[in-house]
Tab-separated table of C-alpha atoms in Angstrom:
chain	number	residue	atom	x	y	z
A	1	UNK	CA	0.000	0.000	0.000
A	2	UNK	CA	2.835	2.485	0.980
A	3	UNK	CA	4.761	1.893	-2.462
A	4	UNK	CA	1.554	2.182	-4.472
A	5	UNK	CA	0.887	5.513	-2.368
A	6	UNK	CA	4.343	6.985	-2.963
A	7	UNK	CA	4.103	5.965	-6.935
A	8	UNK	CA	0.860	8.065	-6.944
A	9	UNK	CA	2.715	10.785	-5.418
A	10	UNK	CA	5.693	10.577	-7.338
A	11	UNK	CA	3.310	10.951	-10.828
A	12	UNK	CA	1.541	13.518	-9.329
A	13	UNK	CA	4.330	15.735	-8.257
A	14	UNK	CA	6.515	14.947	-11.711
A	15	UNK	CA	3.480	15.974	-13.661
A	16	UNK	CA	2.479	19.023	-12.032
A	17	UNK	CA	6.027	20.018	-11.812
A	18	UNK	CA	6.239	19.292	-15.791
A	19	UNK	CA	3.126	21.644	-16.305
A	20	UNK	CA	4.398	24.682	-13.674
A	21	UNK	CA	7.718	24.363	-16.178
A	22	UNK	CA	6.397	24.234	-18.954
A	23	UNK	CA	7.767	20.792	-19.968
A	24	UNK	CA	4.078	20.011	-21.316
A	25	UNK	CA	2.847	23.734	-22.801
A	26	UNK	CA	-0.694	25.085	-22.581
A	27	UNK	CA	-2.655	23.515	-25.312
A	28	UNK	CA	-0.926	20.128	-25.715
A	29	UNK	CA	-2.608	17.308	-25.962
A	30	UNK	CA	-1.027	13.981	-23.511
A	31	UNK	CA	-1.804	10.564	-22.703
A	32	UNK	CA	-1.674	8.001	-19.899
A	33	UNK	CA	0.624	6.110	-21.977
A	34	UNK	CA	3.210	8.923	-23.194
A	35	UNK	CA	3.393	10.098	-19.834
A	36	UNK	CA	3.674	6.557	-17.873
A	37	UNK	CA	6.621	5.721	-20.728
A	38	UNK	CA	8.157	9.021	-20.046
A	39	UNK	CA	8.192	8.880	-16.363
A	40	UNK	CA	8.560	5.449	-16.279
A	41	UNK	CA	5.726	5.037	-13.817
A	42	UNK	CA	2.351	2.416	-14.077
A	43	UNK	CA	-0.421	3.670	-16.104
A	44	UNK	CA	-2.935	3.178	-13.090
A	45	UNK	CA	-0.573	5.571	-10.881
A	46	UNK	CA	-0.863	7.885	-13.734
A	47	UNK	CA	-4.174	8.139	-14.199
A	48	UNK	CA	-4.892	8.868	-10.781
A	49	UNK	CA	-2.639	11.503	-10.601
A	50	UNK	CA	-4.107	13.018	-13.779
A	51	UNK	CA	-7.374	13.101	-11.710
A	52	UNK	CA	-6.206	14.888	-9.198
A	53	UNK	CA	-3.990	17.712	-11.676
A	54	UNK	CA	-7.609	18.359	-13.402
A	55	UNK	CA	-9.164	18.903	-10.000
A	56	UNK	CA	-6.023	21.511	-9.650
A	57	UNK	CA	-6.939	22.998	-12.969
A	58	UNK	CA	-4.004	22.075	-14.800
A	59	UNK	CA	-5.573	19.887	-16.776
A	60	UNK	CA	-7.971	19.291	-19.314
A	61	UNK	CA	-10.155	16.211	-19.978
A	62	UNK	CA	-12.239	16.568	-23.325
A	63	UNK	CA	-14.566	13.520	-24.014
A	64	UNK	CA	-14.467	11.832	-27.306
A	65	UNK	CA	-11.329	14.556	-27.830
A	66	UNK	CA	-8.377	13.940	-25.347
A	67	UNK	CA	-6.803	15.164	-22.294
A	68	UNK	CA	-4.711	18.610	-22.644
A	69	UNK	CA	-2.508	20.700	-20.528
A	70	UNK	CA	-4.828	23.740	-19.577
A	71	UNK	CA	-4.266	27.147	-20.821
A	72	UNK	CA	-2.704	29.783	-18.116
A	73	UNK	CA	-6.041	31.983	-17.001
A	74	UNK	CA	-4.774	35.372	-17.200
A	75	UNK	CA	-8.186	36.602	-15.247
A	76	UNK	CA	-7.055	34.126	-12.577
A	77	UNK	CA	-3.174	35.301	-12.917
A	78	UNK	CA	-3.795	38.612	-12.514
A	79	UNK	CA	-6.024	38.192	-9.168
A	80	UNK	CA	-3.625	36.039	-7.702
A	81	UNK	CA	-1.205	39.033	-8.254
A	82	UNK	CA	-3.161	41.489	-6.722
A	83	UNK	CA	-3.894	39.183	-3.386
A	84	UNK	CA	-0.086	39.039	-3.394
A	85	UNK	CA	1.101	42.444	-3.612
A	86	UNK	CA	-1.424	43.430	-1.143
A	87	UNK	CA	-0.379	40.908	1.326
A	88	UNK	CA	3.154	40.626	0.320
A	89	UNK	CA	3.805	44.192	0.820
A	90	UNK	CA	2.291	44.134	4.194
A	91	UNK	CA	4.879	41.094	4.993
A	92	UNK	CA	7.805	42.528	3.518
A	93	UNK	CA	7.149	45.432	6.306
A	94	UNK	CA	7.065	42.853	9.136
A	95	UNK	CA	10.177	40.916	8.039
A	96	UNK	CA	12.732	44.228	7.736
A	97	UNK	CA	11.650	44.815	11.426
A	98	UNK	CA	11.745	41.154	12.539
A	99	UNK	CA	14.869	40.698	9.998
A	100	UNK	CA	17.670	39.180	12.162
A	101	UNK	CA	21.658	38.409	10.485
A	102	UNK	CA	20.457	34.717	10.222
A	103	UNK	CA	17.634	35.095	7.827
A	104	UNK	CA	19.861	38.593	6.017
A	105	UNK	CA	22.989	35.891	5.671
A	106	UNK	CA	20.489	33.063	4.105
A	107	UNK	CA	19.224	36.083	1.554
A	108	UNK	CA	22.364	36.691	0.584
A	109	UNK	CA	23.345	33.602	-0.210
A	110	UNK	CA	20.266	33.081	-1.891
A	111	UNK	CA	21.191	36.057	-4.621
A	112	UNK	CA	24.440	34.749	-5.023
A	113	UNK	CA	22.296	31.347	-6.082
A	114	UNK	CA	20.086	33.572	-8.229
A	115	UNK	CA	23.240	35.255	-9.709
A	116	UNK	CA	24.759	32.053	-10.382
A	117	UNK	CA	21.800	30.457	-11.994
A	118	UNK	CA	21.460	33.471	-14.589
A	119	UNK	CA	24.777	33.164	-15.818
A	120	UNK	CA	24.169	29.807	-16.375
A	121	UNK	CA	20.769	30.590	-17.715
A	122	UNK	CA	18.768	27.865	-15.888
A	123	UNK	CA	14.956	28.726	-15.554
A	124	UNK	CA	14.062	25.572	-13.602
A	125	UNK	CA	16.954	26.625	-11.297
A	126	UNK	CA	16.308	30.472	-11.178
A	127	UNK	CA	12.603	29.918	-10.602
A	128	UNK	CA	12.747	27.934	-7.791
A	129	UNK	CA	16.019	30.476	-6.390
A	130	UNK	CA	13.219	33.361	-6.951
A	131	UNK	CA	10.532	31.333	-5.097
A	132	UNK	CA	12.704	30.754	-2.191
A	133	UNK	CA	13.824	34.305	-2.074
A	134	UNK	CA	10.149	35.531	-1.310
A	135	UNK	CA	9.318	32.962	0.971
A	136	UNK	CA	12.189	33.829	2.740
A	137	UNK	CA	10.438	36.926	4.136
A	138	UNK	CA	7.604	35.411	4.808
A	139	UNK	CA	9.449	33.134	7.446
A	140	UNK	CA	11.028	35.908	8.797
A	141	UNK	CA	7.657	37.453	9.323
A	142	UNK	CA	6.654	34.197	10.858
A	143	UNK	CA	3.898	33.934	8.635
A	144	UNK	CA	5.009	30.756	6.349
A	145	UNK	CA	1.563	29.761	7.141
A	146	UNK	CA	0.538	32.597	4.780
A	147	UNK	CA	2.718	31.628	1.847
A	148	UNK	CA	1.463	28.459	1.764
A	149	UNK	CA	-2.261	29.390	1.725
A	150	UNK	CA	-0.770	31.670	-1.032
A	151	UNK	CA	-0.026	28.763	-3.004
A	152	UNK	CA	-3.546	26.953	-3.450
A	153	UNK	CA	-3.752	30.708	-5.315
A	154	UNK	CA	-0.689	31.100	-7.296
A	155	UNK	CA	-0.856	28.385	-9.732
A	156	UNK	CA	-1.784	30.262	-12.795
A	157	UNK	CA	0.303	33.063	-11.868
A	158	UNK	CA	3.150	31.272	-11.430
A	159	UNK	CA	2.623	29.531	-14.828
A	160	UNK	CA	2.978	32.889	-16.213
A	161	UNK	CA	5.953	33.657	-14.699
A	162	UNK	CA	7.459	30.716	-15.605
A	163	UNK	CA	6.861	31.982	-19.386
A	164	UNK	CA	8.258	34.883	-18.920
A	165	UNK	CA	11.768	33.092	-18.492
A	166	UNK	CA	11.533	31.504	-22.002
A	167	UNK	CA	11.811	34.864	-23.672
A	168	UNK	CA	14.944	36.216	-24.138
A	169	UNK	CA	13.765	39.768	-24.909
A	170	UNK	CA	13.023	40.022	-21.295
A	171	UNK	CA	16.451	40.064	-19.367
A	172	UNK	CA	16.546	38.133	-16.366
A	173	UNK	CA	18.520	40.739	-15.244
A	174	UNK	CA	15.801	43.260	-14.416
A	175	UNK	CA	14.083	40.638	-11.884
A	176	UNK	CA	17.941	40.255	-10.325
A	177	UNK	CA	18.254	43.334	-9.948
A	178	UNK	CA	14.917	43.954	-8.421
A	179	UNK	CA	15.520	41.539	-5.595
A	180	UNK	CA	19.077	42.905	-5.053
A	181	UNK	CA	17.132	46.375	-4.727
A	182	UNK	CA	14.515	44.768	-2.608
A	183	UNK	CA	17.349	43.340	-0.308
A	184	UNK	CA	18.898	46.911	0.238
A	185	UNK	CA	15.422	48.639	1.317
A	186	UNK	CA	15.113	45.773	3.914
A	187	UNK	CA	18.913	45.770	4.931
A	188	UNK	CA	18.426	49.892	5.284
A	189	UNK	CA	15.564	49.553	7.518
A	190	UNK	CA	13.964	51.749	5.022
A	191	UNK	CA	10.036	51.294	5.404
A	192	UNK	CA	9.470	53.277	2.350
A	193	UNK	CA	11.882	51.882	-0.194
A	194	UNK	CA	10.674	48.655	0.818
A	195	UNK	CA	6.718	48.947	0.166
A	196	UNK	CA	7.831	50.825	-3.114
A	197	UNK	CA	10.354	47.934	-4.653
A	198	UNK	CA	7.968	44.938	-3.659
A	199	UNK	CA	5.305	46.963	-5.141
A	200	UNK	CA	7.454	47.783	-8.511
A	201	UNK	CA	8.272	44.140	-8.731
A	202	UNK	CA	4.921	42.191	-8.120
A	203	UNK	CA	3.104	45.284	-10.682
A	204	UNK	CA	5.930	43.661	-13.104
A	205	UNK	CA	3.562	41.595	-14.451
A	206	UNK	CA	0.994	44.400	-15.898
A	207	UNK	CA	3.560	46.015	-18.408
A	208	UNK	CA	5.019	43.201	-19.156
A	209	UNK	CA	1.683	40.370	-20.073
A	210	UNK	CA	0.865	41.873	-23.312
A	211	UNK	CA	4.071	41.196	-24.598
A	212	UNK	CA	3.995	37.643	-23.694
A	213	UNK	CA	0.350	37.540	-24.608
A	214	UNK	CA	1.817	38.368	-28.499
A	215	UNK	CA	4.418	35.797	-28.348
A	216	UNK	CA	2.273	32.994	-27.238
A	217	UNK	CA	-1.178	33.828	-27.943
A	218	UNK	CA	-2.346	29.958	-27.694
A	219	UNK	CA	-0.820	29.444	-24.303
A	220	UNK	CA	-3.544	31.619	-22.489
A	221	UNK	CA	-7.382	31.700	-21.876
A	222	UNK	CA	-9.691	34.499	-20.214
A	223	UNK	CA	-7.714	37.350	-21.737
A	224	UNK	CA	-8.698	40.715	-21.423
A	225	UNK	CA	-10.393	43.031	-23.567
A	226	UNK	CA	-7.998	45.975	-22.795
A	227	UNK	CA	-4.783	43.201	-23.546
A	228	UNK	CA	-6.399	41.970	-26.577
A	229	UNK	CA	-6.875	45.314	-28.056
A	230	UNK	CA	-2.631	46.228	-26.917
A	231	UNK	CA	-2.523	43.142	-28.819
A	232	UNK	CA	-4.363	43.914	-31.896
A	233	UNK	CA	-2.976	47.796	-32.087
């Protein structure tokens, strides 16, 4: 029972993590079978997990069609980063006044990660060194409780962000050197600086989704009329 409980886990993490990185891309049609041979795992672990991604709303199941990856929901994205840069901006505040040399030193060494990741240009890698770097403040904060409820609400945002590391026009640099600026407002004590540069980086999103929108205009559902019209001008 344990082993059949851990292969259902293992599927449904490898999957979802697939999706979140864009391994299998909005639109694409999949199988039990490509995806057991590809993961090497039973089709009956596979299916299950499958299940339970469409209950997440990464996945599509189309009768007499197929099963596809879903589309990112930009109405959904865009909510989810709202609730964040409402609440995020409220926790940045509490971690630079609960920031101790502990969680400043594990920062730190979290940029140099980010730093090293970009040279190498690894998006799985720089992802998951941005991810960290956020949650980092919420645990100084104490509220890691918060960030995780945050999650159930990030998915489709996160997709998105995800995508915006596959195109080249938009330098990885900027987000470095938004968390580097970030980093300084908390390490300065300065309340202001802070609310403004979490602000500036979770409103990143807005001038940047009609671009992305252009370059992959099948990846995304529940678009805008405002972003179709940047689109169409």
């Amino acid at each position: 029972m344990q082993l059949t409980n851990n292969m259902r886990s293992e599927a449904y993490n490898e999957i979802r993590y697939r999706i979140m990185h864009n391994k299998y891309t909005p639109g694409q049609k999949v199988s039990e079978k490509v995806i057991s041979d590809e993961l090497g795992i039973g089709r009956t672990p596979v299916r299950e997990a499958i299940i339970r991604i469409e209950r997440d709303g990464l996945i599509d199941v189309i009768p007499q069609s197929g099963t596809y990856i879903s589309k990112i929901d930009m109405n959904t994205a865009n909510n989810a980063r709202f609730v964040r840069q409402i609440m995020e901006g409220e926790i940045m505040l509490e971690a630079t006044g609960r920031m101790t040399d502990a969680f400043y030193q594990e920062l730190q060494a979290n940029m140099a990660e980010q730093e090293r990741v970009v040279q190498e240009r690894d998006p799985d890698a720089f992802f998951d060194a941005d991810e960290a770097f956020h949650k980092f403040f919420y645990m100084a904060a104490d509220r890691e409780e918060i960030w995780n409820w945050l999650q159930t609400i990030n998915t489709q945002l996160n997709r998105f962000r995800w995508i915006r590391l596959k195109v080249s026009d938009l330098n990885w640099a900027t987000l470095l050197n938004q968390h580097r600026d970030i980093l300084k407002a908390v390490h300065d004590r300065n309340l202001d600086d802070v609310r403004f540069e979490i602000t500036a980086h979770l409103r990143l999103m807005l001038s940047e989704r009609k671009y992305l929108l252009s370059r992959f205009p099948d990846y995304f559902m529940n678009v805008s009329d405002e972003d179709l019209a940047g689109i169409q001008a």
